[in-house]
């Protein structure tokens, strides 16, 4: 291949790169949203039915951790789902990175006799939107 042909090949590569950079710049909002959505976390399965600021809406959670269930079951679930747990205060939280909004999951519970759950609730709330 001659020197002239090689330099023309580099020119086409540079032109293609510039065109791609231009497209990316023109569509940056869409690209940023696509990246945010692709890196978003999902809620833990037991909180998928919960609506914001309504603890009564988290039926899956309430059925699973109803009165009499061992507290150790709840603590295991919280740990497996990466909550920050205050065992003595009966409180746990986790921020869930979502798109277009982040969410805050707050779990509160009280213990009854024999370390069984007396009452447990889950509240989802908005924690910042794009």
Short mmCIF file of N, CA and C in Angstrom, two decimals:
data_model
loop_
_atom_site.label_atom_id
_atom_site.label_comp_id
_atom_site.label_asym_id
_atom_site.label_seq_id
_atom_site.Cartn_x
_atom_site.Cartn_y
_atom_site.Cartn_z
N UNK A 1 0.85 -1.17 0.00
CA UNK A 1 0.00 0.00 0.00
C UNK A 1 0.90 1.24 0.00
N UNK A 2 0.53 2.22 -0.75
CA UNK A 2 1.36 3.42 -0.86
C UNK A 2 1.09 4.34 0.32
N UNK A 3 2.02 5.24 0.49
CA UNK A 3 1.91 6.21 1.58
C UNK A 3 0.66 7.07 1.43
N UNK A 4 0.28 7.42 0.22
CA UNK A 4 -0.89 8.26 -0.04
C UNK A 4 -2.17 7.53 0.38
N UNK A 5 -2.28 6.24 0.03
CA UNK A 5 -3.48 5.49 0.41
C UNK A 5 -3.61 5.36 1.92
N UNK A 6 -2.49 5.14 2.61
CA UNK A 6 -2.55 5.04 4.07
C UNK A 6 -3.01 6.35 4.70
N UNK A 7 -2.54 7.46 4.20
CA UNK A 7 -2.94 8.75 4.78
C UNK A 7 -4.43 9.03 4.52
N UNK A 8 -4.95 8.58 3.35
CA UNK A 8 -6.38 8.73 3.09
C UNK A 8 -7.20 7.87 4.04
N UNK A 9 -6.70 6.68 4.36
CA UNK A 9 -7.40 5.80 5.31
C UNK A 9 -7.50 6.43 6.69
N UNK A 10 -6.46 7.08 7.13
CA UNK A 10 -6.48 7.75 8.44
C UNK A 10 -7.45 8.93 8.42
N UNK A 11 -7.52 9.59 7.27
CA UNK A 11 -8.43 10.72 7.14
C UNK A 11 -9.88 10.25 7.31
N UNK A 12 -10.25 9.13 6.71
CA UNK A 12 -11.61 8.60 6.84
C UNK A 12 -11.91 8.18 8.28
N UNK A 13 -10.93 7.61 8.95
CA UNK A 13 -11.11 7.22 10.36
C UNK A 13 -11.33 8.47 11.21
N UNK A 14 -10.54 9.50 10.98
CA UNK A 14 -10.69 10.74 11.74
C UNK A 14 -12.05 11.38 11.47
N UNK A 15 -12.47 11.38 10.22
CA UNK A 15 -13.77 11.94 9.87
C UNK A 15 -14.91 11.16 10.54
N UNK A 16 -14.81 9.83 10.53
CA UNK A 16 -15.82 8.99 11.19
C UNK A 16 -15.87 9.24 12.68
N UNK A 17 -14.70 9.37 13.32
CA UNK A 17 -14.65 9.66 14.75
C UNK A 17 -15.27 11.00 15.08
N UNK A 18 -15.01 12.00 14.25
CA UNK A 18 -15.59 13.33 14.46
C UNK A 18 -17.10 13.29 14.31
N UNK A 19 -17.58 12.51 13.32
CA UNK A 19 -19.03 12.39 13.13
C UNK A 19 -19.68 11.72 14.34
N UNK A 20 -19.06 10.67 14.85
CA UNK A 20 -19.60 10.00 16.04
C UNK A 20 -19.60 10.93 17.25
N UNK A 21 -18.54 11.69 17.41
CA UNK A 21 -18.47 12.65 18.53
C UNK A 21 -19.57 13.70 18.39
N UNK A 22 -19.83 14.15 17.16
CA UNK A 22 -20.90 15.12 16.93
C UNK A 22 -22.26 14.56 17.26
N UNK A 23 -22.50 13.31 16.86
CA UNK A 23 -23.78 12.66 17.19
C UNK A 23 -23.94 12.51 18.70
N UNK A 24 -22.88 12.11 19.37
CA UNK A 24 -22.95 11.95 20.83
C UNK A 24 -23.24 13.28 21.51
N UNK A 25 -22.59 14.35 21.05
CA UNK A 25 -22.82 15.67 21.65
C UNK A 25 -24.26 16.13 21.40
N UNK A 26 -24.77 15.88 20.22
CA UNK A 26 -26.13 16.31 19.88
C UNK A 26 -27.18 15.52 20.65
N UNK A 27 -26.86 14.32 21.04
CA UNK A 27 -27.83 13.45 21.72
C UNK A 27 -27.43 13.17 23.16
N UNK A 28 -26.68 14.06 23.79
CA UNK A 28 -26.15 13.79 25.11
C UNK A 28 -27.24 13.51 26.15
N UNK A 29 -28.34 14.24 26.12
CA UNK A 29 -29.42 14.02 27.08
C UNK A 29 -29.95 12.59 26.98
N UNK A 30 -30.17 12.13 25.77
CA UNK A 30 -30.66 10.76 25.57
C UNK A 30 -29.64 9.73 26.01
N UNK A 31 -28.38 9.98 25.72
CA UNK A 31 -27.32 9.05 26.13
C UNK A 31 -27.22 9.01 27.65
N UNK A 32 -27.27 10.18 28.28
CA UNK A 32 -27.18 10.23 29.75
C UNK A 32 -28.36 9.50 30.39
N UNK A 33 -29.55 9.67 29.84
CA UNK A 33 -30.72 8.97 30.38
C UNK A 33 -30.58 7.46 30.19
N UNK A 34 -30.11 7.05 29.03
CA UNK A 34 -29.91 5.61 28.77
C UNK A 34 -28.89 5.02 29.73
N UNK A 35 -27.82 5.75 30.01
CA UNK A 35 -26.82 5.27 30.97
C UNK A 35 -27.42 5.19 32.38
N UNK A 36 -28.21 6.18 32.76
CA UNK A 36 -28.84 6.17 34.08
C UNK A 36 -29.79 4.99 34.22
N UNK A 37 -30.60 4.74 33.21
CA UNK A 37 -31.55 3.63 33.26
C UNK A 37 -30.81 2.30 33.31
N UNK A 38 -29.75 2.16 32.52
CA UNK A 38 -29.04 0.88 32.48
C UNK A 38 -28.28 0.60 33.77
N UNK A 39 -27.93 1.63 34.53
CA UNK A 39 -27.21 1.41 35.79
C UNK A 39 -28.14 1.47 37.01
N UNK A 40 -29.44 1.63 36.79
CA UNK A 40 -30.39 1.74 37.89
C UNK A 40 -30.53 0.40 38.62
N UNK A 41 -30.74 0.51 39.92
CA UNK A 41 -31.01 -0.67 40.74
C UNK A 41 -32.51 -0.92 40.77
N UNK A 42 -32.88 -2.13 41.01
CA UNK A 42 -34.28 -2.43 41.23
C UNK A 42 -34.59 -2.52 42.72
N UNK A 43 -35.84 -2.36 43.05
CA UNK A 43 -36.27 -2.55 44.44
C UNK A 43 -36.15 -4.02 44.81
N UNK A 44 -35.96 -4.30 46.08
CA UNK A 44 -36.08 -5.70 46.51
C UNK A 44 -37.50 -6.20 46.17
N UNK A 45 -37.63 -7.45 45.82
CA UNK A 45 -38.90 -8.01 45.34
C UNK A 45 -40.04 -7.79 46.33
N UNK A 46 -39.79 -7.88 47.62
CA UNK A 46 -40.87 -7.71 48.60
C UNK A 46 -41.37 -6.27 48.71
N UNK A 47 -40.71 -5.34 48.04
CA UNK A 47 -41.13 -3.94 48.08
C UNK A 47 -41.68 -3.46 46.75
N UNK A 48 -41.82 -4.35 45.79
CA UNK A 48 -42.23 -3.93 44.44
C UNK A 48 -43.65 -3.36 44.39
N UNK A 49 -44.51 -3.74 45.33
CA UNK A 49 -45.89 -3.22 45.31
C UNK A 49 -46.07 -1.96 46.16
N UNK A 50 -45.04 -1.51 46.84
CA UNK A 50 -45.14 -0.35 47.73
C UNK A 50 -45.18 0.94 46.92
N UNK A 51 -46.11 1.83 47.30
CA UNK A 51 -46.16 3.15 46.69
C UNK A 51 -45.55 4.15 47.67
N UNK A 52 -45.09 5.27 47.13
CA UNK A 52 -44.40 6.25 47.96
C UNK A 52 -45.26 6.75 49.11
N UNK A 53 -44.64 6.79 50.27
CA UNK A 53 -45.21 7.37 51.49
C UNK A 53 -46.49 6.69 51.96
N UNK A 54 -46.66 5.42 51.64
CA UNK A 54 -47.85 4.68 52.05
C UNK A 54 -47.45 3.29 52.55
N UNK A 55 -47.09 3.16 53.85
CA UNK A 55 -46.66 1.87 54.37
C UNK A 55 -47.70 0.76 54.19
N UNK A 56 -48.97 1.10 54.16
CA UNK A 56 -50.02 0.09 53.99
C UNK A 56 -49.98 -0.56 52.61
N UNK A 57 -49.33 0.09 51.65
CA UNK A 57 -49.30 -0.45 50.28
C UNK A 57 -48.29 -1.58 50.10
N UNK A 58 -47.37 -1.76 51.03
CA UNK A 58 -46.33 -2.79 50.92
C UNK A 58 -46.87 -4.14 51.41
N UNK A 59 -47.85 -4.67 50.69
CA UNK A 59 -48.52 -5.90 51.12
C UNK A 59 -47.60 -7.12 51.13
N UNK A 60 -46.76 -7.26 50.13
CA UNK A 60 -45.84 -8.41 50.09
C UNK A 60 -44.93 -8.42 51.31
N UNK A 61 -44.41 -7.26 51.66
CA UNK A 61 -43.55 -7.14 52.83
C UNK A 61 -44.32 -7.48 54.11
N UNK A 62 -45.50 -6.88 54.25
CA UNK A 62 -46.29 -7.10 55.48
C UNK A 62 -46.71 -8.56 55.64
N UNK A 63 -47.04 -9.24 54.53
CA UNK A 63 -47.42 -10.65 54.63
C UNK A 63 -46.23 -11.52 55.02
N UNK A 64 -45.06 -11.17 54.51
CA UNK A 64 -43.86 -11.97 54.79
C UNK A 64 -43.38 -11.77 56.22
N UNK A 65 -43.44 -10.53 56.71
CA UNK A 65 -42.93 -10.23 58.05
C UNK A 65 -44.06 -9.77 58.96
N UNK A 66 -45.04 -10.63 59.11
CA UNK A 66 -46.19 -10.34 59.96
C UNK A 66 -45.87 -10.69 61.41
N UNK A 67 -46.81 -10.37 62.26
CA UNK A 67 -46.67 -10.63 63.70
C UNK A 67 -46.36 -12.10 63.94
N UNK A 68 -45.36 -12.36 64.79
CA UNK A 68 -44.99 -13.72 65.18
C UNK A 68 -43.83 -14.31 64.38
N UNK A 69 -43.47 -13.70 63.24
CA UNK A 69 -42.33 -14.17 62.45
C UNK A 69 -41.05 -13.86 63.24
N UNK A 70 -40.10 -14.76 63.29
CA UNK A 70 -38.85 -14.49 64.02
C UNK A 70 -38.14 -13.24 63.47
N UNK A 71 -37.68 -12.41 64.37
CA UNK A 71 -36.95 -11.20 63.97
C UNK A 71 -35.73 -11.56 63.14
N UNK A 72 -35.14 -12.70 63.40
CA UNK A 72 -33.95 -13.12 62.64
C UNK A 72 -34.26 -13.27 61.15
N UNK A 73 -35.48 -13.63 60.79
CA UNK A 73 -35.86 -13.72 59.38
C UNK A 73 -35.82 -12.34 58.73
N UNK A 74 -36.37 -11.35 59.41
CA UNK A 74 -36.34 -9.98 58.91
C UNK A 74 -34.91 -9.48 58.81
N UNK A 75 -34.12 -9.69 59.84
CA UNK A 75 -32.73 -9.23 59.82
C UNK A 75 -31.94 -9.88 58.69
N UNK A 76 -32.17 -11.14 58.45
CA UNK A 76 -31.50 -11.83 57.34
C UNK A 76 -31.88 -11.22 55.99
N UNK A 77 -33.17 -10.92 55.82
CA UNK A 77 -33.64 -10.31 54.58
C UNK A 77 -33.03 -8.92 54.40
N UNK A 78 -33.02 -8.14 55.47
CA UNK A 78 -32.44 -6.80 55.40
C UNK A 78 -30.96 -6.86 55.03
N UNK A 79 -30.24 -7.76 55.64
CA UNK A 79 -28.82 -7.91 55.34
C UNK A 79 -28.60 -8.34 53.89
N UNK A 80 -29.37 -9.32 53.44
CA UNK A 80 -29.24 -9.82 52.06
C UNK A 80 -29.57 -8.74 51.03
N UNK A 81 -30.40 -7.77 51.42
CA UNK A 81 -30.80 -6.71 50.49
C UNK A 81 -30.06 -5.39 50.75
N UNK A 82 -28.94 -5.48 51.46
CA UNK A 82 -27.99 -4.38 51.65
C UNK A 82 -28.56 -3.15 52.36
N UNK A 83 -29.40 -3.37 53.35
CA UNK A 83 -29.91 -2.28 54.18
C UNK A 83 -28.89 -1.94 55.26
N UNK A 84 -28.90 -0.69 55.68
CA UNK A 84 -28.15 -0.28 56.87
C UNK A 84 -29.09 -0.50 58.04
N UNK A 85 -28.68 -1.35 58.98
CA UNK A 85 -29.59 -1.84 60.02
C UNK A 85 -29.22 -1.28 61.39
N UNK A 86 -30.21 -0.75 62.10
CA UNK A 86 -30.09 -0.38 63.52
C UNK A 86 -30.94 -1.40 64.28
N UNK A 87 -30.32 -2.48 64.71
CA UNK A 87 -31.04 -3.59 65.35
C UNK A 87 -31.71 -3.17 66.64
N UNK A 88 -31.02 -2.40 67.45
CA UNK A 88 -31.60 -2.01 68.74
C UNK A 88 -32.74 -1.02 68.57
N UNK A 89 -32.67 -0.20 67.53
CA UNK A 89 -33.73 0.79 67.29
C UNK A 89 -34.87 0.27 66.43
N UNK A 90 -34.72 -0.95 65.89
CA UNK A 90 -35.78 -1.49 65.04
C UNK A 90 -35.98 -0.66 63.78
N UNK A 91 -34.87 -0.32 63.13
CA UNK A 91 -34.93 0.60 61.99
C UNK A 91 -33.87 0.20 60.97
N UNK A 92 -34.21 0.26 59.68
CA UNK A 92 -33.25 -0.02 58.62
C UNK A 92 -33.56 0.87 57.43
N UNK A 93 -32.52 1.25 56.68
CA UNK A 93 -32.70 2.11 55.52
C UNK A 93 -31.81 1.65 54.38
N UNK A 94 -32.27 1.98 53.19
CA UNK A 94 -31.47 1.74 52.00
C UNK A 94 -31.88 2.73 50.92
N UNK A 95 -30.91 3.34 50.31
CA UNK A 95 -31.15 4.22 49.16
C UNK A 95 -31.02 3.37 47.91
N UNK A 96 -32.02 3.44 47.05
CA UNK A 96 -32.05 2.65 45.82
C UNK A 96 -31.86 3.61 44.65
N UNK A 97 -30.75 3.42 43.93
CA UNK A 97 -30.48 4.28 42.77
C UNK A 97 -31.37 3.84 41.62
N UNK A 98 -32.27 4.70 41.25
CA UNK A 98 -33.20 4.38 40.18
C UNK A 98 -33.21 5.44 39.11
N UNK A 99 -33.96 5.21 38.08
CA UNK A 99 -34.12 6.20 37.02
C UNK A 99 -35.60 6.22 36.65
N UNK A 100 -36.20 7.34 36.61
CA UNK A 100 -35.60 8.65 36.73
C UNK A 100 -35.44 9.13 38.18
N UNK A 101 -35.94 8.38 39.16
CA UNK A 101 -35.85 8.83 40.55
C UNK A 101 -35.15 7.81 41.44
N UNK A 102 -34.38 8.31 42.41
CA UNK A 102 -33.86 7.48 43.48
C UNK A 102 -34.96 7.32 44.51
N UNK A 103 -34.88 6.21 45.25
CA UNK A 103 -35.88 5.96 46.28
C UNK A 103 -35.20 5.65 47.61
N UNK A 104 -35.89 5.95 48.68
CA UNK A 104 -35.43 5.61 50.01
C UNK A 104 -36.39 4.56 50.57
N UNK A 105 -35.84 3.42 50.95
CA UNK A 105 -36.64 2.37 51.59
C UNK A 105 -36.36 2.43 53.09
N UNK A 106 -37.42 2.56 53.87
CA UNK A 106 -37.29 2.62 55.33
C UNK A 106 -38.12 1.50 55.94
N UNK A 107 -37.48 0.68 56.74
CA UNK A 107 -38.15 -0.44 57.41
C UNK A 107 -38.11 -0.16 58.91
N UNK A 108 -39.24 -0.35 59.57
CA UNK A 108 -39.32 -0.19 61.02
C UNK A 108 -40.05 -1.40 61.59
N UNK A 109 -39.61 -1.84 62.76
CA UNK A 109 -40.25 -2.98 63.38
C UNK A 109 -40.10 -2.91 64.89
N UNK A 110 -41.00 -3.64 65.56
CA UNK A 110 -40.92 -3.80 67.01
C UNK A 110 -40.88 -5.29 67.31
N UNK A 111 -40.21 -5.63 68.40
CA UNK A 111 -40.08 -7.01 68.85
C UNK A 111 -41.09 -7.30 69.94
N UNK A 112 -41.59 -8.50 69.90
CA UNK A 112 -42.46 -8.98 70.96
C UNK A 112 -41.71 -10.04 71.76
N UNK A 113 -42.44 -10.85 72.51
CA UNK A 113 -41.82 -11.91 73.30
C UNK A 113 -41.09 -12.92 72.41
N UNK A 114 -39.95 -13.40 72.90
CA UNK A 114 -39.20 -14.42 72.18
C UNK A 114 -38.56 -13.93 70.89
N UNK A 115 -38.27 -12.64 70.80
CA UNK A 115 -37.66 -12.05 69.60
C UNK A 115 -38.49 -12.26 68.34
N UNK A 116 -39.80 -12.31 68.51
CA UNK A 116 -40.70 -12.39 67.35
C UNK A 116 -41.13 -10.98 66.98
N UNK A 117 -41.45 -10.78 65.71
CA UNK A 117 -41.90 -9.47 65.25
C UNK A 117 -43.30 -9.21 65.83
N UNK A 118 -43.44 -8.03 66.41
CA UNK A 118 -44.75 -7.58 66.88
C UNK A 118 -45.43 -6.79 65.75
N UNK A 119 -44.65 -5.91 65.13
CA UNK A 119 -45.17 -5.10 64.01
C UNK A 119 -43.99 -4.72 63.12
N UNK A 120 -44.19 -4.76 61.81
CA UNK A 120 -43.15 -4.32 60.86
C UNK A 120 -43.81 -3.54 59.73
N UNK A 121 -43.13 -2.48 59.28
CA UNK A 121 -43.66 -1.68 58.17
C UNK A 121 -42.53 -1.30 57.23
N UNK A 122 -42.90 -1.09 55.98
CA UNK A 122 -41.96 -0.64 54.95
C UNK A 122 -42.52 0.60 54.29
N UNK A 123 -41.70 1.63 54.18
CA UNK A 123 -42.11 2.86 53.53
C UNK A 123 -41.11 3.20 52.43
N UNK A 124 -41.62 3.44 51.24
CA UNK A 124 -40.80 3.91 50.12
C UNK A 124 -41.05 5.40 49.96
N UNK A 125 -39.99 6.14 49.66
CA UNK A 125 -40.15 7.57 49.42
C UNK A 125 -39.18 8.02 48.33
N UNK A 126 -39.47 9.16 47.76
CA UNK A 126 -38.64 9.72 46.71
C UNK A 126 -37.36 10.28 47.34
N UNK A 127 -36.22 10.04 46.70
CA UNK A 127 -34.94 10.51 47.24
C UNK A 127 -34.13 11.24 46.17
N UNK A 128 -34.81 11.99 45.33
CA UNK A 128 -34.13 12.78 44.29
C UNK A 128 -34.39 12.23 42.91
N UNK A 129 -34.79 13.10 42.00
CA UNK A 129 -35.09 12.71 40.62
C UNK A 129 -34.19 13.46 39.65
N UNK A 130 -34.04 12.89 38.46
CA UNK A 130 -33.24 13.52 37.40
C UNK A 130 -33.88 14.81 36.96
#
